[in-house]
Coordinates of C-alpha atoms in Angstrom, one line a residue:
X1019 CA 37.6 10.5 -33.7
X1020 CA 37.0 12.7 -30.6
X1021 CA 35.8 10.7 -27.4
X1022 CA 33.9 11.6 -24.8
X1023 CA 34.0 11.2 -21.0
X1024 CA 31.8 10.6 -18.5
X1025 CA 32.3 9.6 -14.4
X1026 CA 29.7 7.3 -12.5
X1027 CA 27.5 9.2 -9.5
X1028 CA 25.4 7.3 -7.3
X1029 CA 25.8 3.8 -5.7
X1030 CA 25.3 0.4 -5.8
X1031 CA 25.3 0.1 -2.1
X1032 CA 22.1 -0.5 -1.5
X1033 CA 21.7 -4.0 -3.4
X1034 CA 22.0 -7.1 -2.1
X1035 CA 25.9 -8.1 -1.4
X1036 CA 26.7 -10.8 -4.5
X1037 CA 27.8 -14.2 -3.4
X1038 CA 30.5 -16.0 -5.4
X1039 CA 27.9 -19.3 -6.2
X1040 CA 25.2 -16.4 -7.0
X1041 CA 27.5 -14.6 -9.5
X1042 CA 28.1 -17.9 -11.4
X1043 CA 24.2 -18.8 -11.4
X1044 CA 23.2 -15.8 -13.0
X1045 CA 21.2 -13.0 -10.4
X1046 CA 17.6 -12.0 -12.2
X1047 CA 17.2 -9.1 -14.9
X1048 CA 15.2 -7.6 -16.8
X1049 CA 13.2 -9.0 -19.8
X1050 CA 13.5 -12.7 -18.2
X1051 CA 17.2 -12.8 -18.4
X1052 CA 19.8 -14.0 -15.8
X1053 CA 22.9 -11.8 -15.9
X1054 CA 26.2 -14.1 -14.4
X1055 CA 29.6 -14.9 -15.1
X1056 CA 30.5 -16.1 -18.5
X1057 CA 31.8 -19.6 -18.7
X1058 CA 34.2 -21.2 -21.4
X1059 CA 31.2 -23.1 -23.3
X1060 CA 29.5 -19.3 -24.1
X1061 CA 32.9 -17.7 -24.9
X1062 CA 32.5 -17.6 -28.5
X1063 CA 29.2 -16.0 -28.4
X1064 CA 30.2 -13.3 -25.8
X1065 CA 33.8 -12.8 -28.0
X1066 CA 31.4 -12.2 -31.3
X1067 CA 29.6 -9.6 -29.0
X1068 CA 32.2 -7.8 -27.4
X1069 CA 34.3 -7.7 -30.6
X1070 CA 31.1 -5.8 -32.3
X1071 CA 31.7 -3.5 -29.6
X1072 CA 35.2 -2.6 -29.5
X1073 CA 37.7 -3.5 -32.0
X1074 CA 41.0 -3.6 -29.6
X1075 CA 40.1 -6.5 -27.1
X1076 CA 43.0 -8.0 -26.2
X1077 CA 43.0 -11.9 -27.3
X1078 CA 44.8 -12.8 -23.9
X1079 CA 41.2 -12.1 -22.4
X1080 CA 39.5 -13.4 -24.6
X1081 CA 41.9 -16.8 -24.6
X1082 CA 41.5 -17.1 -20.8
X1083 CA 37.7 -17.0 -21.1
X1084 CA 37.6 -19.9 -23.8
X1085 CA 40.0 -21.7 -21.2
X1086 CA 37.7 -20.7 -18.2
X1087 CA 40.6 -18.6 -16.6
X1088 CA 38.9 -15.1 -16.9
X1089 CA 38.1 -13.3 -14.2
X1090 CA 38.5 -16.5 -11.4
X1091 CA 40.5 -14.2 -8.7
X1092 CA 37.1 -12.3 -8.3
X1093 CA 35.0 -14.9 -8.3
X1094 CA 37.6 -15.8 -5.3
X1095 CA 37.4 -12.8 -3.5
X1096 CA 33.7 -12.7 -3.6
X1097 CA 34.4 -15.8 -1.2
X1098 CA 36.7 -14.3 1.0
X1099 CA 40.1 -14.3 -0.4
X1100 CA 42.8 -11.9 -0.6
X1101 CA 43.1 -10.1 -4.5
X1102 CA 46.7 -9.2 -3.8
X1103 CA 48.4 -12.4 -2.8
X1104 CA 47.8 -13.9 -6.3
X1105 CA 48.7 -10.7 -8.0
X1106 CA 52.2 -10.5 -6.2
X1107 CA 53.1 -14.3 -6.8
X1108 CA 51.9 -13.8 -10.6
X1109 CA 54.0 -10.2 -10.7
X1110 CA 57.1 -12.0 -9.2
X1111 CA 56.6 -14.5 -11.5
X1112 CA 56.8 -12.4 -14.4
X1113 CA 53.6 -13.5 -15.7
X1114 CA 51.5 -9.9 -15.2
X1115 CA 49.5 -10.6 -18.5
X1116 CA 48.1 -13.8 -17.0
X1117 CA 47.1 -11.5 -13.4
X1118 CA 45.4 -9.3 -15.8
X1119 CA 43.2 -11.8 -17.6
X1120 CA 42.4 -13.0 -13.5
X1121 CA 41.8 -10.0 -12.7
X1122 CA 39.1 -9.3 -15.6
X1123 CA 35.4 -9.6 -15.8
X1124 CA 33.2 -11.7 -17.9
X1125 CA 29.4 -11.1 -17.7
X1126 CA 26.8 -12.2 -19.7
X1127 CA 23.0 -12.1 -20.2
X1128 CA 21.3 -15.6 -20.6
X1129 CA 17.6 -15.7 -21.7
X1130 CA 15.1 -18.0 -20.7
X1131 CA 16.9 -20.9 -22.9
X1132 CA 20.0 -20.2 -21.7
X1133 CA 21.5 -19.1 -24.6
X1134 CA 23.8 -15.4 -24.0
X1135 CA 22.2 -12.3 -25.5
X1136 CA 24.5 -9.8 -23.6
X1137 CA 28.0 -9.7 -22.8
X1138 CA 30.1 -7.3 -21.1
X1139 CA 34.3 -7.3 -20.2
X1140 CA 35.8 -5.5 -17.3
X1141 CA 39.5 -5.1 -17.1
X1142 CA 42.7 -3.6 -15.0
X1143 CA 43.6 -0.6 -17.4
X1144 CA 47.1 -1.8 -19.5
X1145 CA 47.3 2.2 -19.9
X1146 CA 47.4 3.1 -16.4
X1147 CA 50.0 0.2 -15.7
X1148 CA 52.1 1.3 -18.7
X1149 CA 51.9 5.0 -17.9
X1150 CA 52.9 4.1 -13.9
X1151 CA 55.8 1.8 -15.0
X1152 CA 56.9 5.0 -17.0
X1153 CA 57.2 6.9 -14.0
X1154 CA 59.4 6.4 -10.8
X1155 CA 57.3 5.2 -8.9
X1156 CA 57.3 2.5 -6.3
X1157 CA 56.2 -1.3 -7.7
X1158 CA 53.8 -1.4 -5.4
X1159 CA 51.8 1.6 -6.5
X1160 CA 51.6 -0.2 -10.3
X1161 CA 50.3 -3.7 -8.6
X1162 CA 47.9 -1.3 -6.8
X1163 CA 46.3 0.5 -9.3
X1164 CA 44.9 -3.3 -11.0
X1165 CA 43.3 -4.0 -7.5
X1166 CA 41.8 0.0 -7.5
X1167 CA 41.2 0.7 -11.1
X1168 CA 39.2 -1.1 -13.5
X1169 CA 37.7 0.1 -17.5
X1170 CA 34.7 -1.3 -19.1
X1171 CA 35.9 -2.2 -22.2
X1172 CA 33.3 -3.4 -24.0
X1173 CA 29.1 -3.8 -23.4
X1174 CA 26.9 -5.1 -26.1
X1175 CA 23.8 -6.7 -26.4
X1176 CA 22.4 -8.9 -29.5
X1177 CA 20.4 -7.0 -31.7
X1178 CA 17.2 -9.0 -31.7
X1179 CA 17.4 -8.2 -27.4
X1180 CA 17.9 -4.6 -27.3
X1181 CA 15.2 -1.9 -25.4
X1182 CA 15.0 -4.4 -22.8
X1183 CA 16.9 -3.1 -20.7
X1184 CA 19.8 -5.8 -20.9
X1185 CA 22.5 -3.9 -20.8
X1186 CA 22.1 -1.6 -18.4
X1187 CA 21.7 -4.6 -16.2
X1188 CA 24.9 -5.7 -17.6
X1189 CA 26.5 -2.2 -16.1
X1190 CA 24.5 -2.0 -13.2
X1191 CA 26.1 -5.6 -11.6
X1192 CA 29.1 -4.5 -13.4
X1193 CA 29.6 -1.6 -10.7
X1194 CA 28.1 -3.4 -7.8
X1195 CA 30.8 -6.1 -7.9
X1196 CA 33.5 -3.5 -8.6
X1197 CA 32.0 -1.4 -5.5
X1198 CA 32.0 -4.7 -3.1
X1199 CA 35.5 -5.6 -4.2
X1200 CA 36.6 -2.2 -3.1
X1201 CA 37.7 -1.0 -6.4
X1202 CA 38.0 2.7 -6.2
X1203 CA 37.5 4.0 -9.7
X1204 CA 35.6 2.6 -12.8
X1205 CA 35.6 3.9 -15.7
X1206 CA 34.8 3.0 -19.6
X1207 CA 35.0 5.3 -22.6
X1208 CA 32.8 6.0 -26.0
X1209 CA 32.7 8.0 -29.7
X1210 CA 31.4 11.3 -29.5
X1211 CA 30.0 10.4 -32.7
X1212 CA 27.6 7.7 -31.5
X1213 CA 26.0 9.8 -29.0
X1214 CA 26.0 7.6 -25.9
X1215 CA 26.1 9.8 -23.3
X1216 CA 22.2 10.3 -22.5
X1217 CA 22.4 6.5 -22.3
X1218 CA 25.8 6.4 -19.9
X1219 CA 23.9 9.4 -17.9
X1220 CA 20.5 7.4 -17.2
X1221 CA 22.9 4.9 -16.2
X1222 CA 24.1 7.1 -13.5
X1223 CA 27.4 8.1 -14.9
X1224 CA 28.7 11.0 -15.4
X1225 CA 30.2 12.5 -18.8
X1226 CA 33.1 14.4 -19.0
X1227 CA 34.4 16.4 -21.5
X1228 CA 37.0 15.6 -23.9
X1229 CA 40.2 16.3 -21.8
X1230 CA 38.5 16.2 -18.5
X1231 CA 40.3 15.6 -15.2
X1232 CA 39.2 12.8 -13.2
X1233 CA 39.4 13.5 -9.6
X1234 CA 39.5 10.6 -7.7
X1235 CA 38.9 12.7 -4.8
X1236 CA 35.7 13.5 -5.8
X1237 CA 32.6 11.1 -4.9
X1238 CA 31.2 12.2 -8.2
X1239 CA 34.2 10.7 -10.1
X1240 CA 34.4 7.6 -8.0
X1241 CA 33.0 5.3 -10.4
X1242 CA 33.1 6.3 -14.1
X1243 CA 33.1 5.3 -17.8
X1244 CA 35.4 7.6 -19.2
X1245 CA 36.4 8.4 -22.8
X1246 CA 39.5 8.6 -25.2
X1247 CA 40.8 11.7 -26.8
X1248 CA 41.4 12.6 -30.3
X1249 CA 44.3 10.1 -30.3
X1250 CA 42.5 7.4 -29.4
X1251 CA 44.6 6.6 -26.0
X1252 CA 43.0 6.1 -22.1
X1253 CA 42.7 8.9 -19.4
X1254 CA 45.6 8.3 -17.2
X1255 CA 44.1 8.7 -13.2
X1256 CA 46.2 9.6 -10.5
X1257 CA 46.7 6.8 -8.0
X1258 CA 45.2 6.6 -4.3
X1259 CA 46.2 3.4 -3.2
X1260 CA 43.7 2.1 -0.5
X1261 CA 45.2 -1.1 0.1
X1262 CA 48.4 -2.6 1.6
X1263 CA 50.3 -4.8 -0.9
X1264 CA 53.6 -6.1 0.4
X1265 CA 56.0 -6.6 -2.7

């Protein structure tokens, strides 16, 4: 099935900075909800809500967010520390798959009660890694792209909570904790067939055509949920490495 693109315009920058402590106590949303970091006592409601949204979600992601290992190197760096000293150690290790499930983010949407009506899953893009480690290039330019490049891989929101609003909330912290972690691009992808893009566009993104460029260069194209082709297989983006990591 053909897929469609789209590229994120506009900023988060005028919103509030997010603290590490605020992140994991849920900031306010719409319709009463809180929208926060999902912990390992709500992972198999957010797993049952991401899976209805995309059937290829890696189970290492999903295993480090029942073990509360999902997404804790952001939650660091929102305090201070340094994403690419973890990364290295974990690369020379040999245990990249682990740095990726670090590297992710788990949000959810709680209601009133508590209980999680919304989840979304950010995540370094295996394709962009694979295609670089393809390509002879230099190590640190793959352990660059996960600090610079992240793909929204699945939003969803319970059916008895939709048209509230919930998930654009979901998207909209989504892209301001990218943006203060200095990520460079963002980017997601949908079926043409389910006819998203009005949604993804009154989100602010942008939505490319089916075998669209990205160019990075372009403020435009900064932050975007972009689409699969025919094949079913990622855009590769060209790398602009914005930070030093010493391999």
């Amino acid at each position: 099935m053909a897929k469609k693109k789209t590229s994120k315009t506009g900023s988060s920058a005028g919103l509030v900075r997010l603290t590490r402590q605020q992140v994991l106590d849920g900031v306010p949303g719409p319709a009463g909800v809180r929208i926060g970091f999902a912990v390992p006592e709500e992972a198999g409601t957010a797993t049952a809500l991401l899976k209805a949204a995309a059937d290829d979600l890696e189970a290492g992601h999903l295993e480090a967010l029942a073990r509360g290992r999902c997404g804790t190197w952001l939650l660091d760096a929102l305090a201070g520390a340094d994403l690419g000293e973890p990364l290295v150690r974990a690369t020379a290790a040999g245990e990249l798959q682990s740095a990726a499930a670090e590297l992710s983010l788990p949000l959810v949407a709680r209601d009133g009660d508590g209980q999680v009506t919304g989840a979304l899953l950010g995540v370094p893009s295996g394709t962009v890694v694979s295609g670089l480690s393809r390509l002879p290039v230099a190590r640190q330019w793959i352990l660059m792209s996960m600090l610079t490049y992240a793909k929204i891989k699945a939003v969803a929101v319970s059916e008895n909570a939709r048209g509230r609003g919930i998930g654009a909330a979901l998207l909209k912290r989504c892209v301001q904790l990218y943006e203060q972690l200095d990520y460079a691009l963002l980017f997601g992808e949908f079926d043409i067939g389910r006819d998203l893009g009005p949604y993804y566009t009154r989100q602010g993104f942008n939505v490319l055509r089916p075998g669209q460029a990205i160019d990075v260069g372009n403020p435009a194209h900064r932050r975007t949920a972009s689409s699969r082709g025919g094949t079913g297989s990622d855009v590769l983006l060209p790398v602009a490495c914005t930070r030093q990591v010493t391999v």
